[in-house]
Short mmCIF file of C-alpha atoms in Angstrom, two decimals:
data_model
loop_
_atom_site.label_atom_id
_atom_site.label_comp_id
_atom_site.label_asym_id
_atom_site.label_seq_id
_atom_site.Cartn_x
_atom_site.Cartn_y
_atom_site.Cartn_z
CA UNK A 549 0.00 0.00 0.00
CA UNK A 550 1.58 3.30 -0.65
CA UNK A 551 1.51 6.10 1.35
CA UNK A 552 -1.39 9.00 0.87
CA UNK A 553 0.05 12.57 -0.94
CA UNK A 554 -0.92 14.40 2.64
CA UNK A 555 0.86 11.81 4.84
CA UNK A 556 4.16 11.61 2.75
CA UNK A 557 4.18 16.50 2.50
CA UNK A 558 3.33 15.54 6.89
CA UNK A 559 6.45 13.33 6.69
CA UNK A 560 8.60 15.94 4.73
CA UNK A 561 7.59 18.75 6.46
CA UNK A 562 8.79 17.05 10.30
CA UNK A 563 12.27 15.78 8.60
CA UNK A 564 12.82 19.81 7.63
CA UNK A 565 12.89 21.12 11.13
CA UNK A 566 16.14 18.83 11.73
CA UNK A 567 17.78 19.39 8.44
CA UNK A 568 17.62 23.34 9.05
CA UNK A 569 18.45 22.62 12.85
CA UNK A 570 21.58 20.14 11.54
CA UNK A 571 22.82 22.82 8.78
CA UNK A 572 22.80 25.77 11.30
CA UNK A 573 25.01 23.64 14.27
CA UNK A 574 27.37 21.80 11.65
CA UNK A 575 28.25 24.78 9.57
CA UNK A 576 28.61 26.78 12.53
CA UNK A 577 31.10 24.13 13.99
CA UNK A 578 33.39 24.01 10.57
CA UNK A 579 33.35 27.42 10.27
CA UNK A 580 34.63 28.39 13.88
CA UNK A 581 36.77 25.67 13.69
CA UNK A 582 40.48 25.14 13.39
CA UNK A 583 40.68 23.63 10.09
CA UNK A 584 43.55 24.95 8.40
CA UNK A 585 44.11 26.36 5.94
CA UNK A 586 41.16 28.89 6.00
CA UNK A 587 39.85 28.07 2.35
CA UNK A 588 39.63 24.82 3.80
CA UNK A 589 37.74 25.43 6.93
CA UNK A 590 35.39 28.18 4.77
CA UNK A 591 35.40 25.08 1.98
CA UNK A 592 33.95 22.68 4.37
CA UNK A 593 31.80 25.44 5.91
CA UNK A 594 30.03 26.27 2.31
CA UNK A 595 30.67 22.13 1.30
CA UNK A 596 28.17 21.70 4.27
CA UNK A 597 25.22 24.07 3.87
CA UNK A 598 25.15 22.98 -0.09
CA UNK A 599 24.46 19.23 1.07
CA UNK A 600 21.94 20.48 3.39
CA UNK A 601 20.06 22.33 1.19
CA UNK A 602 20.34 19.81 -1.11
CA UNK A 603 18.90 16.97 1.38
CA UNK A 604 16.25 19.63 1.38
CA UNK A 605 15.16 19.61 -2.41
CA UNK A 606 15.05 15.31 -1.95
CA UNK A 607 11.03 14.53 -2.39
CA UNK A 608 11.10 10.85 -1.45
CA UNK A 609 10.88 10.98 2.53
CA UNK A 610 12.83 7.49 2.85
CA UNK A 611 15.88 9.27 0.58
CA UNK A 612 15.36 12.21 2.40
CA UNK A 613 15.92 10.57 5.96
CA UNK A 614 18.84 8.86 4.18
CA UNK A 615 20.83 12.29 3.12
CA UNK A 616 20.20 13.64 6.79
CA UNK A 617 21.52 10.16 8.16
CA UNK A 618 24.38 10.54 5.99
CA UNK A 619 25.42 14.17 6.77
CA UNK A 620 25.21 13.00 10.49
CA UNK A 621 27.31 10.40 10.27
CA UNK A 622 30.29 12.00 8.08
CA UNK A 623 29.85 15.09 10.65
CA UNK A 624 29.99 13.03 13.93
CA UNK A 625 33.48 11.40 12.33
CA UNK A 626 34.70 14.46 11.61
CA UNK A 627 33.91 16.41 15.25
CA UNK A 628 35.34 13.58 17.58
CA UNK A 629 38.28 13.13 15.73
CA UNK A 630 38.95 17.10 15.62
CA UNK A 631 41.19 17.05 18.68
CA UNK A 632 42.35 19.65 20.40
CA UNK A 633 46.44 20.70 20.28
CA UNK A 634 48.69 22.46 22.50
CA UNK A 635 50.97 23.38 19.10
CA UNK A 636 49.54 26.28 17.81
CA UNK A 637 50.62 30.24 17.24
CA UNK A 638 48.88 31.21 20.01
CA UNK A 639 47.90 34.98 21.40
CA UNK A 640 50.77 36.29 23.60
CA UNK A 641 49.46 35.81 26.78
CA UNK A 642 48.25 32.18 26.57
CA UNK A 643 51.93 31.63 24.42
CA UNK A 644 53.29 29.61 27.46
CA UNK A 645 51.60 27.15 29.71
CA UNK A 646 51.95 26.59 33.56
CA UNK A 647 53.43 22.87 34.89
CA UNK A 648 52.66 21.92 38.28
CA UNK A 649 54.50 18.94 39.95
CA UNK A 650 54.23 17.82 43.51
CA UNK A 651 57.11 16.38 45.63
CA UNK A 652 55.90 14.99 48.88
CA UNK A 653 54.30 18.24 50.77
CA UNK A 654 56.24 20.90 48.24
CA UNK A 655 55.13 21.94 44.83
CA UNK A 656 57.34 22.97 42.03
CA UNK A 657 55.23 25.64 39.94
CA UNK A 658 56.66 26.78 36.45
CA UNK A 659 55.75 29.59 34.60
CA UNK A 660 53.87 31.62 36.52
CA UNK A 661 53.08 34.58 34.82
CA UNK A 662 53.79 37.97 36.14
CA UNK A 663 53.13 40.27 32.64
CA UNK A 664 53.79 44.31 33.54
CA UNK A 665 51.14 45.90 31.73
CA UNK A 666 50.99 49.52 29.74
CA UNK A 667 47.74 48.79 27.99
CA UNK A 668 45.60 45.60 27.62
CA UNK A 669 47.44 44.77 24.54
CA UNK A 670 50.93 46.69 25.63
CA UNK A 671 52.73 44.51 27.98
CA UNK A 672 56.03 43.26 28.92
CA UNK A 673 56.15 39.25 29.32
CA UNK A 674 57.92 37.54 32.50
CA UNK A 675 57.73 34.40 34.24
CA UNK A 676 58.83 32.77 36.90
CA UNK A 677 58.96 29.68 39.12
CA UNK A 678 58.35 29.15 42.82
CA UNK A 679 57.66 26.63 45.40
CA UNK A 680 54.64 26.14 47.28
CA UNK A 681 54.49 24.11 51.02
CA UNK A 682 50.87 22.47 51.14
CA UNK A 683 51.33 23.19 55.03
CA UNK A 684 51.34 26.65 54.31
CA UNK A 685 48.03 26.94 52.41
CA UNK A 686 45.67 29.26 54.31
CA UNK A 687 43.53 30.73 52.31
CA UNK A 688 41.28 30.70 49.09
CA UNK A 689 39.72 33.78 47.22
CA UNK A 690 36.73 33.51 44.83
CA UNK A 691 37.27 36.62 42.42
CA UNK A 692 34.56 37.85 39.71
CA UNK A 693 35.05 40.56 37.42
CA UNK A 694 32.36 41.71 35.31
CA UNK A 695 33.22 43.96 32.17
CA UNK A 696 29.34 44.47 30.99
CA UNK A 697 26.48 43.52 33.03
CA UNK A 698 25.26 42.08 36.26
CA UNK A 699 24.91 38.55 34.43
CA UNK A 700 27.97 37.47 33.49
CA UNK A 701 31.10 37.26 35.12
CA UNK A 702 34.67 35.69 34.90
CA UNK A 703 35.04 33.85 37.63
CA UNK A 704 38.55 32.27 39.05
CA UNK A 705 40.55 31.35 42.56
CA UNK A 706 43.46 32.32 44.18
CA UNK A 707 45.14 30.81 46.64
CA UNK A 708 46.71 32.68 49.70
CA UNK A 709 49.66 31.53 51.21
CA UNK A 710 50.65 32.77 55.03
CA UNK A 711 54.01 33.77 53.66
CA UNK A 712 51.84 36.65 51.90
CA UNK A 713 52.18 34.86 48.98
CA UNK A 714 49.23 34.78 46.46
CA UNK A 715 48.94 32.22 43.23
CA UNK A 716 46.02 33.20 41.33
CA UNK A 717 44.75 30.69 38.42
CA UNK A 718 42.16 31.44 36.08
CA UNK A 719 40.21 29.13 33.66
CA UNK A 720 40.18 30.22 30.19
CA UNK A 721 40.08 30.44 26.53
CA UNK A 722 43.69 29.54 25.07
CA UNK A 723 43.35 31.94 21.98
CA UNK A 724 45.09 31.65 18.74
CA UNK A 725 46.79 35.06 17.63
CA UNK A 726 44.50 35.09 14.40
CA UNK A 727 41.16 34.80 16.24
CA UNK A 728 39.96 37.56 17.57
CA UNK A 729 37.74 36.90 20.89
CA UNK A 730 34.26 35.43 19.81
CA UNK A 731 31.66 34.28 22.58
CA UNK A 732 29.92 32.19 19.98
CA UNK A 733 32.87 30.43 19.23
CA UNK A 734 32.88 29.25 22.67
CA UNK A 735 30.23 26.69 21.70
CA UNK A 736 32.39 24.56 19.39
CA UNK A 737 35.74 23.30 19.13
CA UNK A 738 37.72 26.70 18.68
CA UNK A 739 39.49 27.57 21.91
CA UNK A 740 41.63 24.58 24.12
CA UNK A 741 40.95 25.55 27.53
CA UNK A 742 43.63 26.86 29.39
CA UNK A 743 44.69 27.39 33.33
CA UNK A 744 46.36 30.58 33.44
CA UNK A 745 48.71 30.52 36.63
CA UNK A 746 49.70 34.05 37.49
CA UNK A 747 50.91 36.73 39.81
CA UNK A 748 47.90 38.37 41.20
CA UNK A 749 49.70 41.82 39.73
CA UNK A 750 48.83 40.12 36.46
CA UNK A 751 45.64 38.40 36.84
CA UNK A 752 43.66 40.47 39.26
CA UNK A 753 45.63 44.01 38.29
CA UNK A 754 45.02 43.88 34.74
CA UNK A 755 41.09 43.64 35.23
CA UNK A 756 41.14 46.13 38.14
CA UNK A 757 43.53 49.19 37.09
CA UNK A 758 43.96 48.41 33.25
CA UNK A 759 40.63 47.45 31.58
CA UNK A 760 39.16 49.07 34.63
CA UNK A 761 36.22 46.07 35.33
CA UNK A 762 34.12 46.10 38.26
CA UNK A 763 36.11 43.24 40.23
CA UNK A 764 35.15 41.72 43.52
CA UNK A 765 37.18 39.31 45.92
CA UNK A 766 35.45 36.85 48.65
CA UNK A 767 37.24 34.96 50.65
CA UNK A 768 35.81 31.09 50.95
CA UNK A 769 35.10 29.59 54.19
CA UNK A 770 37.02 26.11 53.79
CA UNK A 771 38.47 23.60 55.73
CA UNK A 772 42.14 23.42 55.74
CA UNK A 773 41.58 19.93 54.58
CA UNK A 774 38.81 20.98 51.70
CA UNK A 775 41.35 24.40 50.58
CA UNK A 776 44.56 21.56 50.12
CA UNK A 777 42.13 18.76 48.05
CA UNK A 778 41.27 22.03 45.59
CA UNK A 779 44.80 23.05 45.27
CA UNK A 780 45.89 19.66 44.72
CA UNK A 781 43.01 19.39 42.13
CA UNK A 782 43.74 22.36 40.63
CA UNK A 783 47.65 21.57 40.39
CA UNK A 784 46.67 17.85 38.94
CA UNK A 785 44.59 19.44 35.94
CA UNK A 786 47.42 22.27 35.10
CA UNK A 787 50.11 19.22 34.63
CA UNK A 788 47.84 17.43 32.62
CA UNK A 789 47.30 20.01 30.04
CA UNK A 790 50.48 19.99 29.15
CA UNK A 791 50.24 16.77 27.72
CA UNK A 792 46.44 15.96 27.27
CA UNK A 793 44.78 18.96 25.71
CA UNK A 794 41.32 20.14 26.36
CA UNK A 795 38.72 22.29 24.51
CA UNK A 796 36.56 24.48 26.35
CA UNK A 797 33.03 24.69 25.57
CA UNK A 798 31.03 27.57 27.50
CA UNK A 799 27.89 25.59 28.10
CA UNK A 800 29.80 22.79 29.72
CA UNK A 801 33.73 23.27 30.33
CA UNK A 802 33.74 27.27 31.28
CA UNK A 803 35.70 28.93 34.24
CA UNK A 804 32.65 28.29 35.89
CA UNK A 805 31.96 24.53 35.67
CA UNK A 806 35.53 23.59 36.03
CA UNK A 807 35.75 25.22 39.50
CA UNK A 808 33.10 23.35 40.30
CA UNK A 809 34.39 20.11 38.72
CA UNK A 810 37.94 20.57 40.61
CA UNK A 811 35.87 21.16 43.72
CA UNK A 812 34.11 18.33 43.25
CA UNK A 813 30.82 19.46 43.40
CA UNK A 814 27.74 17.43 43.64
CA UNK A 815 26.16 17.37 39.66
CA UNK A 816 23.26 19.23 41.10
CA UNK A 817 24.78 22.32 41.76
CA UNK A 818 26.71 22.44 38.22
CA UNK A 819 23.16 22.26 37.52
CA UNK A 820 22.27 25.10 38.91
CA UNK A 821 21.24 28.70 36.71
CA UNK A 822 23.97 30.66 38.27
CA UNK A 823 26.72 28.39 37.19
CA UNK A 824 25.51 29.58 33.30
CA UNK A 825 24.79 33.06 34.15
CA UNK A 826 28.65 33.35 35.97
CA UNK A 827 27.70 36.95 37.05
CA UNK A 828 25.39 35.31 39.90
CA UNK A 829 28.33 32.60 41.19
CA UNK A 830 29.19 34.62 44.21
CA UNK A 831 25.47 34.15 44.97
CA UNK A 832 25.26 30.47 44.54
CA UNK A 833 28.51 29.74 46.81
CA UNK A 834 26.48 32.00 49.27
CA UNK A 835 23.86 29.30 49.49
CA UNK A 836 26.13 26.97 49.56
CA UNK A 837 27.95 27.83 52.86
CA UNK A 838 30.57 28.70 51.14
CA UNK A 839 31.07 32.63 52.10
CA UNK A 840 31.45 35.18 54.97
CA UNK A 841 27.61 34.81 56.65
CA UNK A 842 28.33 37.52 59.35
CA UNK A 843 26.35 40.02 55.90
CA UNK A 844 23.59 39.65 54.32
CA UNK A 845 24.38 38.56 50.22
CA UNK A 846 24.10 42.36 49.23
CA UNK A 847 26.38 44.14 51.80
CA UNK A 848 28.96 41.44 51.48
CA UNK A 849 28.77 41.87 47.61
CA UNK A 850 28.78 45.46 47.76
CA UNK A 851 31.34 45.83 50.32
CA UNK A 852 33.57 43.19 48.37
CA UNK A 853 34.45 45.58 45.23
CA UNK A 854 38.24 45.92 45.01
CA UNK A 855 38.49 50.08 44.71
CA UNK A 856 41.38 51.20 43.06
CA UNK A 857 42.67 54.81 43.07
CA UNK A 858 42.13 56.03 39.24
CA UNK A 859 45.81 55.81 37.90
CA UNK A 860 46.38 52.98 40.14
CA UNK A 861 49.34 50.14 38.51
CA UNK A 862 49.53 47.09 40.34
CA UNK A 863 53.09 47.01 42.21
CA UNK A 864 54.63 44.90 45.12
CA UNK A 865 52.37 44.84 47.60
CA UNK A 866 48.92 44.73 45.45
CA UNK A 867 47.77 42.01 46.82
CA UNK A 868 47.63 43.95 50.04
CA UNK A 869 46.30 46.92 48.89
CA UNK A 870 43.31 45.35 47.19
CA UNK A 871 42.56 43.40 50.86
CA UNK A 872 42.37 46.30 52.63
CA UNK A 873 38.53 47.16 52.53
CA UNK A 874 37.63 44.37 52.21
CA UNK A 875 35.22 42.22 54.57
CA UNK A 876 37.77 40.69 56.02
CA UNK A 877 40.08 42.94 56.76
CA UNK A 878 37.61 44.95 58.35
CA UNK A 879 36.67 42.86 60.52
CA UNK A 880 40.06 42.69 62.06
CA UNK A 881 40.82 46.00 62.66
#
């Protein structure tokens, strides 16, 4: 028995909606990917919305079904064997990558990055080493700097030695030099992910005195024992990206959800709304426990916000100077 004329347009007409859906994701993908050359990622890009459309113009539902089959097949090969690489010309500040290697209760960090900054893009490149006693861990900051809105946030840790020493590390997009910074590209495999491992000078100072973002520290109420398991986390991912490269993807590898993931969170607060709107993180480790409870969420928040003189530069003692007014510090005078 064939099928009626009405049935086999009702049958064509549900199989378009993934077609258009399929075309829109996979030619996004090629084109903000990292083929190389470029004529061959825009090649692939163009290749991809022809077949589509094509699969499109196929009357026979069966055939139809077929094409889309098809295209979903040779794309699925094609995205999980697009791996990601630590050898590429990369953007000068993600050029070199931290190593972290622990010897009994020490830690040998390399390249730390201390950049002196002119401008956002005017900067003079350093790096050093250091050592790190696990015994002397005391403290760890949750910093978010916003640059826009209220909603979204980057988000990363530092952790506070009672030495005065302060190793901030921030999860990120590892840019090539060619791509300019695209949030859509985010979604795909464009950027590796990357644990920056700096000076605070560098990684809190550029956001608070050169690009001049609204950036506020909290301290987080851990256990000594919870404070070394994140550090040790933290220092076990960094090594490993050396060797086993990552992409990030901002719905589900961002700064956000890898804090959480080195934390070792429970799934349902990765879950959670604030974890995709970053902006609102400092709220959600509220909840949690996780933050000075002696405020309500509001004064803590608003009495949080590093304040920097206008032509401040981040010297010697800036990690100091941003503590100051802070919570904390109040509290102790």
């Amino acid at each position: 028995m064939t099928r009626p004329p009405r049935a086999r347009r009702h049958t064509k007409r549900r199989l378009t909606v993934p077609i258009c859906l399929f075309a829109i994701y996979a030619c996004a993908a090629l084109y903000y990917s990292t083929l190389e050359p470029d004529l061959l990622r825009l090649g692939a890009t163009v290749l991809c919305g022809v077949l589509c459309a094509a699969s499109l113009c196929i009357r026979q539902p069966l055939r139809r079904l077929a094409a889309l089959s098809g295209l979903c097949v040779c794309f699925a090969i094609w995205f999980c064997t697009d791996r990601p690489s630590n050898n590429r010309e990369w953007a000068g500040e993600y050029a070199v990558l931290a190593d972290a290697i622990q010897d009994g209760r020490l830690v040998h960090v390399r390249n730390i990055r201390d950049f002196t900054y002119k401008t956002e893009t005017d900067y003079t490149a350093h790096y050093y080493n250091a050592d790190f006693d696990l015994d002397h861990l005391a403290t760890i900051d949750l910093i978010t700097s916003y640059w826009a809105g209220d909603s979204i946030a980057h988000v990363f840790l530092s952790f506070g030695f009672d030495d005065g020493r302060h190793l901030a590390v921030s999860i990120e997009t590892r840019r090539q030099k060619k791509f300019a910074y695209s949030t859509i590209a985010g979604f795909f495999h464009h950027y590796e992910l990357t644990y920056v491992t700096a000076d605070e000078r560098d990684l809190i100072g550029v956001r608070t005195d050169i690009r001049k973002e609204r950036v506020y520290l909290y301290r987080l109420e851990l256990s000594a024992q919870t404070r070394e398991a994140v550090f040790k986390n933290y220092l076990s991912e960094i090594h490993m990206l050396t060797t086993q490269p990552r992409w990030y993807n901002t719905l589900m590898d961002n700064c956000t959800t890898e804090i959480l993931a080195r934390a070792n969170a429970r799934t349902r607060y990765r879950l959670d709304w604030r974890v995709l709107l970053s902006g609102y993180t400092a709220s959600l480790a509220y909840d949690l426990g996780l933050l000075n409870t002696h405020y309500d969420f509001a004064t803590l928040h608003r009495l949080s916000r590093i304040k920097r003189p206008a032509n401040a530069i981040p010297d010697a003692n800036y990690s100091n100077e941003i503590r100051e007014s802070l919570p904390l510090a109040l509290e102790n005078k």
